[in-house]
Amino acid sequence: MDKNEVKNFIAKRVAKELHDGDVVNLGIGLPTLIPNFLPEGVDVTLQSENGFIGLVSTEMEDKELARYVCNAGGAPASIAKDGMFFDSATSFGIIRGGHVDVTVLGSMEVAENGDIANWIVPGKSVPGMGGAMDLVVGAKKVIVAMTHTQKGAPKILKHCTLPLTAEKQVNLIVTEMGVMEVRPEGLVLTEYNPEYTIEEVQAATEATLIIPDDIKQMEL
Amino acid sequence: MGKTQIVSAQEAAKVIKDGMTVMVGGFMNNGSPRDLIKAICDAGAKDLTIVCNDCGFVGVGAGALLANGQVKKLIASHVGLNKQVAEKYNAGELELVLQPQGTLAEQIRAAGAGLGGVITPTGMGTIVAEGKDTIVIDGKEYLVEKPIHADVAVIGAYMADETGNAIYKGSTRNFNVLMASAADTVIVAAEHIVPAGEIGPDHVETPHIFVDYLVQETNIGEFE
């Protein structure tokens, strides 16, 4: 798979995690591909942390209005018929208050206990956390959607090395190699991509993967 | 407080003095008043502390003030789209405080609402919590964040009536609505200024009692 195929593969698998009626916040990048792959009959409400529910990722048809509506990445967007605009305090009240069912975001590192680090590389890159810290603390389910490794180096670790975004908040990790659930007993590989062996998935992962008896092959 | 005065952007910009804390509304420039910010650049007040979500882009939105060398300290949540922030920070020319976006919003709201702070689970267990108080409520530990108040708030509105009652459009509400409550002097830059009563009490989002100066603006929406 090339880079784009990998992204679409991950997005397609994450889409299966969403349920009809869910309120969902999608991070910038890969997660924005997920709506393209929603199963038939699954309709979700997208929350955009810059201030609305009902995010639609196409530019407003009304050109007069288009310049007033962007998504959280500053790209043109529009709003669904049942949507609503609000200020940033209301937006993060929705997020922190547990009114978002699922947030999907990328990460630089995730630990086997659900710790996540995705906002700063000290001395190199200081983009800031934006809404990520509130999202991972507030959303009912936190899904990390990312490539399994970075230039061959594992991103799924025993312990994060970068400053944390939050402790123990990740529920599920979906990569091109597999699907991993953070459970009390540890990180469980529930599905693996049959293009790889389970041993190859473990070799690309620093964290110890628990392999259950009922492990499945990833299906899209 | 007195009544809202309708003035030119140049006149309004004069209220910003060296060393002041200034809030700038907008999210990736969406909702940032361009004409008013340009007037503040031209007026040239130095050593400002700027409070904004993201500092816009290089030279645009709040980024225009940074590019113009007027900013000593920046309080924001995301600065990744303005590479000048990292450049100036790494060169030791800029103090930078990064706060979680929802916390920043509530800190501003708390100042405007007279609250002593924000009690939030966000940031617990991270470097954001370092050196800050925590409090346990019903067995759960929260971080205590102080209110953020400003000398001046710079607000981009879609429409205001001549008394200062303002409304917003689309996703431009963001930090504008909150900042309009949280500064000693509030300047609303509105694309449309209409007679009193035209917006109507059911629709006003920022009440005129918050607003000191109203200026005509041509561009609060553009975000790219």
XYZ file of C-alpha atoms in Angstrom:
444
model
C 0.000 0.000 0.000
C 1.246 3.492 -0.757
C 0.790 6.337 1.753
C -2.686 7.297 0.531
C -3.858 3.692 0.426
C -2.663 3.227 4.008
C -4.573 6.322 5.152
C -7.744 5.217 3.384
C -7.375 1.684 4.744
C -7.140 2.971 8.327
C -9.981 5.445 7.829
C -12.198 2.722 6.388
C -11.596 0.453 9.371
C -12.250 3.260 11.875
C -15.520 4.071 10.082
C -16.823 0.642 11.193
C -16.484 1.771 14.825
C -19.049 4.552 14.411
C -22.713 4.022 15.121
C -25.803 5.666 13.705
C -26.520 8.822 15.687
C -23.049 9.179 17.209
C -21.649 12.658 17.839
C -18.095 12.500 16.496
C -15.108 14.841 16.490
C -12.468 14.125 13.861
C -8.915 15.420 14.090
C -7.052 17.063 11.233
C -5.541 14.827 8.532
C -6.312 11.110 8.255
C -9.463 11.202 10.453
C -11.157 13.621 8.034
C -11.268 10.754 5.480
C -13.527 8.655 7.721
C -16.910 10.109 6.617
C -16.156 8.823 3.081
C -16.366 5.252 4.402
C -19.369 5.270 6.742
C -21.390 2.069 6.318
C -24.834 2.408 4.779
C -27.430 3.452 7.330
C -24.859 5.045 9.629
C -25.380 8.766 9.942
C -23.231 10.658 12.439
C -23.182 14.281 13.620
C -19.748 15.809 13.313
C -18.619 18.290 15.950
C -16.141 20.963 14.889
C -14.325 22.359 17.920
C -14.024 25.846 16.463
C -17.739 26.156 17.044
C -20.436 23.990 15.503
C -22.169 20.673 15.246
C -23.253 19.451 11.834
C -19.884 19.841 10.104
C -19.934 19.027 6.405
C -16.543 19.044 4.751
C -17.526 20.845 1.557
C -17.540 24.598 1.065
C -20.849 26.424 1.629
C -22.879 26.635 -1.590
C -23.861 30.187 -0.657
C -20.691 32.103 -1.609
C -21.699 35.052 0.607
C -21.689 32.760 3.643
C -18.690 30.620 2.642
C -16.108 32.991 4.096
C -17.693 32.775 7.554
C -17.468 28.996 7.885
C -14.298 26.960 8.300
C -13.412 23.712 10.035
C -10.952 23.369 12.935
C -8.084 23.175 10.446
C -9.022 26.487 8.858
C -10.321 24.838 5.671
C -13.641 25.729 3.989
C -16.614 23.836 5.400
C -20.380 23.979 5.596
C -23.078 23.039 8.069
C -25.862 20.461 7.950
C -29.542 21.460 8.076
C -29.769 20.330 11.702
C -26.504 22.035 12.681
C -25.789 24.896 15.034
C -22.978 27.407 15.467
C -21.726 28.387 18.929
C -18.781 29.966 20.751
C -15.647 28.146 21.941
C -16.805 27.789 25.571
C -19.992 26.028 24.464
C -17.985 23.962 22.008
C -15.635 22.701 24.695
C -18.487 22.316 27.153
C -19.907 19.835 24.645
C -16.512 18.126 24.406
C -15.548 18.119 28.086
C -19.089 17.473 29.234
C -19.196 14.024 27.650
C -21.577 14.933 24.814
C -19.160 13.691 22.147
C -19.427 9.919 21.689
C -16.218 9.366 19.760
C -13.124 11.391 18.962
C -10.676 10.121 16.352
C -7.230 11.648 16.205
C -3.725 10.950 15.066
C -0.766 10.646 17.403
C 2.988 10.622 17.572
C 3.048 8.117 20.467
C 0.558 5.950 22.349
C 1.408 3.786 25.374
C -0.005 0.383 26.234
C -1.918 1.878 29.187
C -3.695 4.408 26.952
C -1.389 7.369 27.524
C -1.197 9.608 24.469
C 1.424 12.156 23.339
C 0.607 14.152 20.224
C 1.143 17.857 20.776
C 4.787 18.763 21.230
C 8.306 17.608 20.387
C 10.435 19.659 22.777
C 13.157 21.605 21.019
C 11.789 20.697 17.587
C 8.123 21.371 17.097
C 5.816 23.403 19.336
C 2.472 23.475 17.538
C 0.438 23.481 20.765
C -2.279 21.151 21.949
C -5.200 23.045 20.466
C -8.312 21.102 21.400
C -6.621 17.695 21.743
C -6.263 17.644 25.544
C -9.936 18.474 26.071
C -11.055 16.027 23.393
C -9.233 12.995 24.764
C -10.347 13.767 28.324
C -13.962 14.556 27.420
C -15.002 12.210 24.626
C -16.631 8.937 25.700
C -14.439 6.929 23.334
C -10.981 7.898 22.090
C -9.751 6.237 18.905
C -6.216 6.832 17.678
C -5.944 6.408 13.909
C -2.360 6.460 12.728
C 0.345 4.639 10.823
C 1.830 1.865 12.946
C 5.405 3.211 12.823
C 7.209 6.463 12.037
C 10.085 5.870 9.603
C 10.242 2.293 10.901
C 10.302 3.280 14.587
C 7.459 2.041 16.811
C 4.848 4.610 17.901
C 2.983 2.178 20.150
C 5.196 2.048 23.211
C 5.458 0.714 26.738
C 5.700 4.316 27.940
C 5.447 7.566 25.993
C 8.708 9.499 25.717
C 7.144 12.811 24.611
C 5.153 15.099 26.943
C 1.667 13.646 27.371
C -1.580 14.969 25.979
C -3.393 12.935 28.634
C -2.967 9.867 30.823
C -4.861 6.623 30.132
C -7.494 8.057 27.809
C -7.066 6.017 24.610
C -9.565 3.182 24.112
C -8.693 1.898 20.646
C -5.768 2.136 18.211
C -6.277 1.456 14.517
C -3.270 1.217 12.206
C -2.540 -0.388 8.845
C -1.253 -3.440 10.753
C -4.069 -4.036 13.195
C -6.649 -2.994 15.753
C -5.634 -2.758 19.395
C -7.854 -2.289 22.435
C -6.593 -0.782 25.679
C -7.970 -3.051 28.405
C -7.205 -3.315 32.138
C -4.974 -6.339 31.455
C -3.006 -4.502 28.737
C -3.007 -3.806 25.017
C -4.960 -6.488 23.158
C -4.485 -7.069 19.432
C -8.069 -7.891 18.479
C -7.500 -7.821 14.718
C -4.466 -7.971 12.441
C -4.024 -7.176 8.781
C -3.404 -10.536 7.006
C -0.780 -8.823 4.837
C 1.370 -9.140 7.967
C 1.965 -11.956 10.423
C 1.123 -11.437 14.086
C 4.868 -11.677 14.765
C 5.509 -8.825 12.324
C 2.889 -6.675 14.054
C 4.516 -7.352 17.422
C 7.980 -6.624 15.983
C 6.767 -3.181 14.866
C 5.307 -2.505 18.321
C 7.358 -1.710 21.431
C 4.425 -2.396 23.746
C 3.675 -6.015 24.540
C 0.610 -7.093 22.582
C -1.771 -9.544 24.210
C -2.918 -12.001 21.545
C -6.396 -13.319 22.330
C -7.589 -16.761 21.226
C -10.342 -15.192 19.150
C -8.070 -12.794 17.215
C -9.552 -11.907 13.827
C -8.225 -10.722 10.526
C -8.982 -7.050 9.778
C -12.003 -6.693 7.541
C -13.018 -3.458 5.903
C -18.911 52.436 31.445
C -20.705 54.979 29.320
C -22.311 54.550 25.946
C -20.670 52.832 23.003
C -18.842 55.283 20.758
C -18.671 54.772 17.025
C -15.153 55.715 15.946
C -12.642 55.028 13.174
C -10.360 52.010 13.475
C -7.431 54.447 13.823
C -9.145 56.217 16.719
C -9.984 52.912 18.453
C -6.429 51.590 18.018
C -5.128 54.472 20.162
C -6.558 52.895 23.326
C -3.901 50.179 23.091
C -0.785 51.337 24.974
C 2.647 49.776 25.368
C 2.677 46.748 27.667
C -1.060 46.095 27.609
C -2.747 42.686 27.445
C -4.892 42.462 24.320
C -7.332 39.706 23.357
C -7.824 39.089 19.664
C -10.909 37.133 18.595
C -10.900 34.597 15.784
C -9.893 31.032 14.955
C -7.380 30.630 12.130
C -8.334 34.233 11.287
C -11.986 33.265 10.946
C -13.599 36.066 12.957
C -10.467 38.220 13.298
C -11.100 41.843 12.269
C -8.458 42.622 9.629
C -8.927 46.392 9.277
C -8.866 47.004 13.017
C -5.771 44.816 13.466
C -4.043 46.758 10.675
C -4.850 50.007 12.497
C -3.357 48.550 15.698
C -0.218 47.655 13.730
C -0.042 51.202 12.356
C -0.542 52.711 15.834
C 2.484 50.663 16.915
C 1.995 49.934 20.646
C 4.855 47.678 21.812
C 5.479 44.884 24.331
C 1.930 43.595 24.119
C 0.695 40.373 25.667
C -1.637 38.860 23.089
C -4.319 36.357 24.051
C -5.750 34.485 21.089
C -6.545 30.944 20.042
C -3.874 30.435 17.409
C -2.073 33.646 16.349
C -3.460 33.339 12.819
C -1.033 32.852 9.983
C 2.275 34.642 9.314
C 1.434 38.330 9.018
C -2.324 37.737 9.104
C -4.858 38.131 11.937
C -3.120 38.246 15.317
C -0.060 37.131 13.328
C 0.138 40.657 11.867
C 0.942 42.050 15.328
C 3.618 39.393 15.853
C 5.164 40.047 12.430
C 5.159 43.765 13.243
C 7.289 43.187 16.374
C 4.611 44.359 18.828
C 4.224 41.143 20.825
C 6.251 40.326 23.942
C 4.145 37.422 25.184
C 1.615 35.144 23.546
C -1.068 33.101 25.300
C -2.683 30.672 22.841
C -3.707 27.042 22.325
C -2.362 26.247 18.866
C 0.377 28.056 16.960
C 1.358 25.408 14.407
C 0.100 27.350 11.396
C 2.165 30.451 12.142
C 5.828 29.420 11.882
C 6.926 32.857 13.096
C 5.744 31.945 16.604
C 8.224 29.048 16.849
C 10.973 31.131 15.229
C 10.590 34.009 17.684
C 10.103 31.662 20.638
C 13.218 29.630 19.777
C 15.187 32.874 19.310
C 14.162 33.962 22.816
C 12.203 36.937 21.441
C 8.779 35.743 22.548
C 7.305 34.375 25.759
C 4.839 31.625 24.913
C 2.125 30.089 27.085
C 0.180 27.231 25.507
C -3.116 26.288 27.096
C -5.673 23.627 26.123
C -8.250 25.295 23.914
C -11.217 24.538 26.138
C -9.324 25.725 29.200
C -8.327 28.965 27.470
C -11.955 29.580 26.487
C -13.154 28.994 30.045
C -10.367 31.132 31.564
C -11.554 34.042 29.435
C -15.206 33.335 30.208
C -14.368 33.106 33.923
C -12.770 36.562 33.867
C -15.830 38.000 32.153
C -18.195 36.257 34.548
C -16.376 37.216 37.744
C -15.367 33.669 38.621
C -12.192 32.899 40.559
C -10.994 30.280 38.136
C -11.701 27.154 36.158
C -11.714 23.663 37.649
C -11.043 21.218 34.830
C -9.863 17.622 34.310
C -8.083 18.709 31.121
C -4.298 18.838 31.429
C -4.074 16.638 34.528
C -0.977 14.449 34.352
C 0.639 16.665 31.699
C 3.153 19.516 31.746
C 0.200 21.916 31.587
C -0.463 21.060 35.243
C 3.102 21.761 36.425
C 3.222 24.327 39.216
C -0.555 24.708 39.345
C -2.989 23.918 42.136
C -5.211 20.867 41.960
C -8.392 20.126 43.851
C -10.195 16.865 44.597
C -13.973 16.951 44.185
C -15.971 13.797 44.888
C -12.801 11.756 44.599
C -11.690 13.115 41.218
C -8.681 15.389 40.848
C -9.000 18.580 38.818
C -6.625 21.308 37.742
C -7.309 24.861 38.901
C -6.723 27.440 36.168
C -6.895 31.176 36.809
C -9.113 33.605 34.915
C -7.565 35.542 32.021
C -8.523 39.187 31.842
C -7.323 41.780 29.322
C -6.944 45.518 29.072
C -8.448 45.551 25.589
C -10.414 43.020 23.528
C -10.488 43.212 19.735
C -13.668 41.595 18.464
C -14.816 40.745 14.937
C -18.619 40.812 14.542
C -20.851 40.339 11.532
C -23.282 43.070 12.517
C -23.753 45.538 15.337
C -26.417 48.091 15.972
C -25.297 51.614 16.752
C -25.631 51.008 20.504
C -23.056 48.172 20.271
C -25.326 45.107 20.351
C -23.548 42.581 18.165
C -24.188 39.319 16.328
C -21.862 36.899 14.587
C -22.053 34.632 11.564
C -20.978 31.044 10.947
C -17.955 29.799 12.841
C -16.699 33.341 13.612
C -18.233 33.260 17.105
C -15.366 31.202 18.536
C -13.434 33.325 21.075
C -15.094 36.613 20.051
C -18.200 36.071 22.176
C -16.121 35.244 25.263
C -13.473 37.940 24.877
C -16.144 40.635 24.523
C -16.948 40.051 28.209
C -13.417 39.853 29.565
C -11.597 43.154 28.942
C -11.650 46.640 30.457
C -12.079 48.159 27.008
C -13.889 46.279 24.252
C -13.643 47.283 20.601
C -16.145 45.609 18.292
C -15.321 45.773 14.594
C -18.490 44.959 12.663
C -18.957 44.451 8.940
C -22.424 45.981 9.149
C -23.552 48.793 11.466
C -27.330 49.188 11.630
C -29.803 51.394 13.547
C -30.581 50.573 17.179
C -33.192 47.851 17.560
C -32.691 46.388 14.105
C -31.027 43.182 15.361
C -33.664 42.594 18.005
C -33.318 41.414 21.602
C -33.978 37.765 20.741
C -30.908 37.665 18.522
C -28.237 39.849 20.107
C -25.259 37.741 21.209
C -22.941 40.418 22.653
C -24.853 43.033 24.672
C -23.977 46.698 24.162
C -23.069 47.060 27.843
C -19.851 45.141 27.109
C -18.888 47.325 24.161
C -16.939 50.597 24.424
C -16.023 51.302 20.819
C -17.653 50.243 17.574
C -15.767 50.472 14.286
C -16.658 49.706 10.696
C -14.885 46.600 9.395
C -14.695 45.186 5.882
C -13.374 41.696 6.583
C -13.905 39.427 9.572
C -14.611 36.216 7.763
C -11.787 35.280 5.472
C -9.667 32.474 6.919
C -7.180 31.561 4.230
